[in-house]
Amino acid sequence: MFLIPSIIGVLIFMIPMPLGPVIEETGKRSMTVIVKVIADWLKNDLIGYNNVAIVCLFILTVSAVLALVAQAKPKFIEDNKLLKDCFGCAPIWAIIRVIGCICVWLTYLFGEDFVAMASNSTLIGMIAGADEGELAYDLIIGLVFVFLVASFLLPLLTDFGLLEYIGALLTKFMRPVFKVPGRAAVDCVTSWIGDGTLGVMLTCNQYEGGYYSAKEASIIATLFSAVSITFSLTVLAEVGLTHMFGVYYLLICFVGIICALICARIWPLNKKPETYLVEGKAMPDELPAGYKSSSAYGMDLALKRVAEHKGIGEFFGNGLKNCLNMWFGVLPTVMAVGTVALVIADYTPVFDWLGLPFLPLLQVLGVPEAKAAASTMVIGFTDMFTPAILIASCEDAMTRFIVAVISITQVLFLDEVGGLIISSKLPVNLGELFVIFLERTIISILIVVPIAHLLF
């Protein structure tokens, strides 16, 4: 009961296999994890993309309507724990769900990829455009089944003792180095090898279960999340440097580790409280008396965790609850925040202005086309692919390489990982997320640019 579910969980979430789409440059299949393959099969082959688009309409509409109804605290919601968890939210989040619902309906009705544009209205065109609403809509269509599959399969990692065993083994390393418990290593690998959204889901699960403190959960979600290897390759292909993938991804990993080392020790993450949503679940940092080794202690914890499991009913019940919370709580926020952020990025100079402070730093460090690079530094807060698109026409290869690396190491983009974090129960707000994004960006620049000078 410990080994078999845990091994299956590791295979599904943490072992990359050549099962992804074929890469044009190499003719080989890209590496991805099984959970993503299952989600893509459900979306594209079993259900169909357009049918999933309608499912998203339904989810976001129900979320907005019931979130508004819940503001009046009706008895049928207040007395039902599942409904209260899904729809009982603060007024600001109800408004965000309504905005997400409006955006998804406008995009469905007027977006070019769904129904031919039926209006020339500037506002509708801005929201439903291919680079704004449709981009966010396409993202939540993909997330619907990622959330579904991951919600039901994530207990294989969390409920059968794997995290307890790994936590006991690695706490002596993870605690002094990254200020987090050893079990966070599983979150890290899940994000890095699989997908950042899976890592955030795992972190949310552990925080709400009382295994992470507010500080630990904030550090793990913002510093251990990562862009998948497959998408990193897509970004590099966009800037025409696929032949450099080896050194490119090694540099991404190195910068990610340095960001985690530094940002965990500075504001705002170092000021987060060491409080728990559920007391008494966290593991001690020291080996308790009576155990000869961390492995023996971890195995004992793992077997106790398995003994607490209540069977297949609990397994599927927790999966359903997690899935509905993600569908009705996270998807509308990703749609709303992602669309609004992309509209601001595409139709206003706000992010260009925010990027200006980076220009002197890039010039001092000798980036050849510093102005072009500076304009991409902050826009990555909205979407991780936009910087690569903007810099792709730049003639200088070193500048393209620098932007391609930094756009991945920034990671906290609002239309996916960032949106998931601020819409979850994790104790990180939008302002703090932006500060951490800027910290990651500055650290990345200081590391990547000197190394790029050596490479080019």
Coordinates of N, CA and C in Angstrom, one line a residue, residues 107-118:
T107 N -15.1 36.0 -25.8 CA -14.2 35.3 -26.6 C -14.8 34.2 -27.4
Y108 N -15.7 33.5 -26.7 CA -16.4 32.4 -27.4 C -17.3 32.9 -28.6
L109 N -18.0 34.0 -28.3 CA -18.9 34.5 -29.3 C -18.2 35.3 -30.5
F110 N -17.1 36.0 -30.1 CA -16.5 36.9 -31.1 C -15.1 36.5 -31.5
G111 N -14.5 35.5 -30.8 CA -13.1 35.2 -31.1 C -13.0 34.4 -32.4
E112 N -12.0 34.7 -33.2 CA -11.9 34.2 -34.5 C -11.7 32.6 -34.6
D113 N -11.2 32.0 -33.5 CA -11.0 30.6 -33.5 C -12.2 29.8 -33.1
F114 N -13.3 30.5 -32.7 CA -14.5 29.8 -32.2 C -15.7 30.1 -33.1
V115 N -16.0 31.4 -33.3 CA -17.0 31.8 -34.2 C -16.5 33.0 -34.9
A116 N -16.8 33.2 -36.2 CA -16.3 34.3 -36.9 C -16.7 35.6 -36.2
M117 N -15.7 36.6 -36.2 CA -15.9 37.9 -35.6 C -17.2 38.5 -36.1
A118 N -18.1 38.8 -35.1 CA -19.4 39.3 -35.5 C -19.6 40.8 -35.1

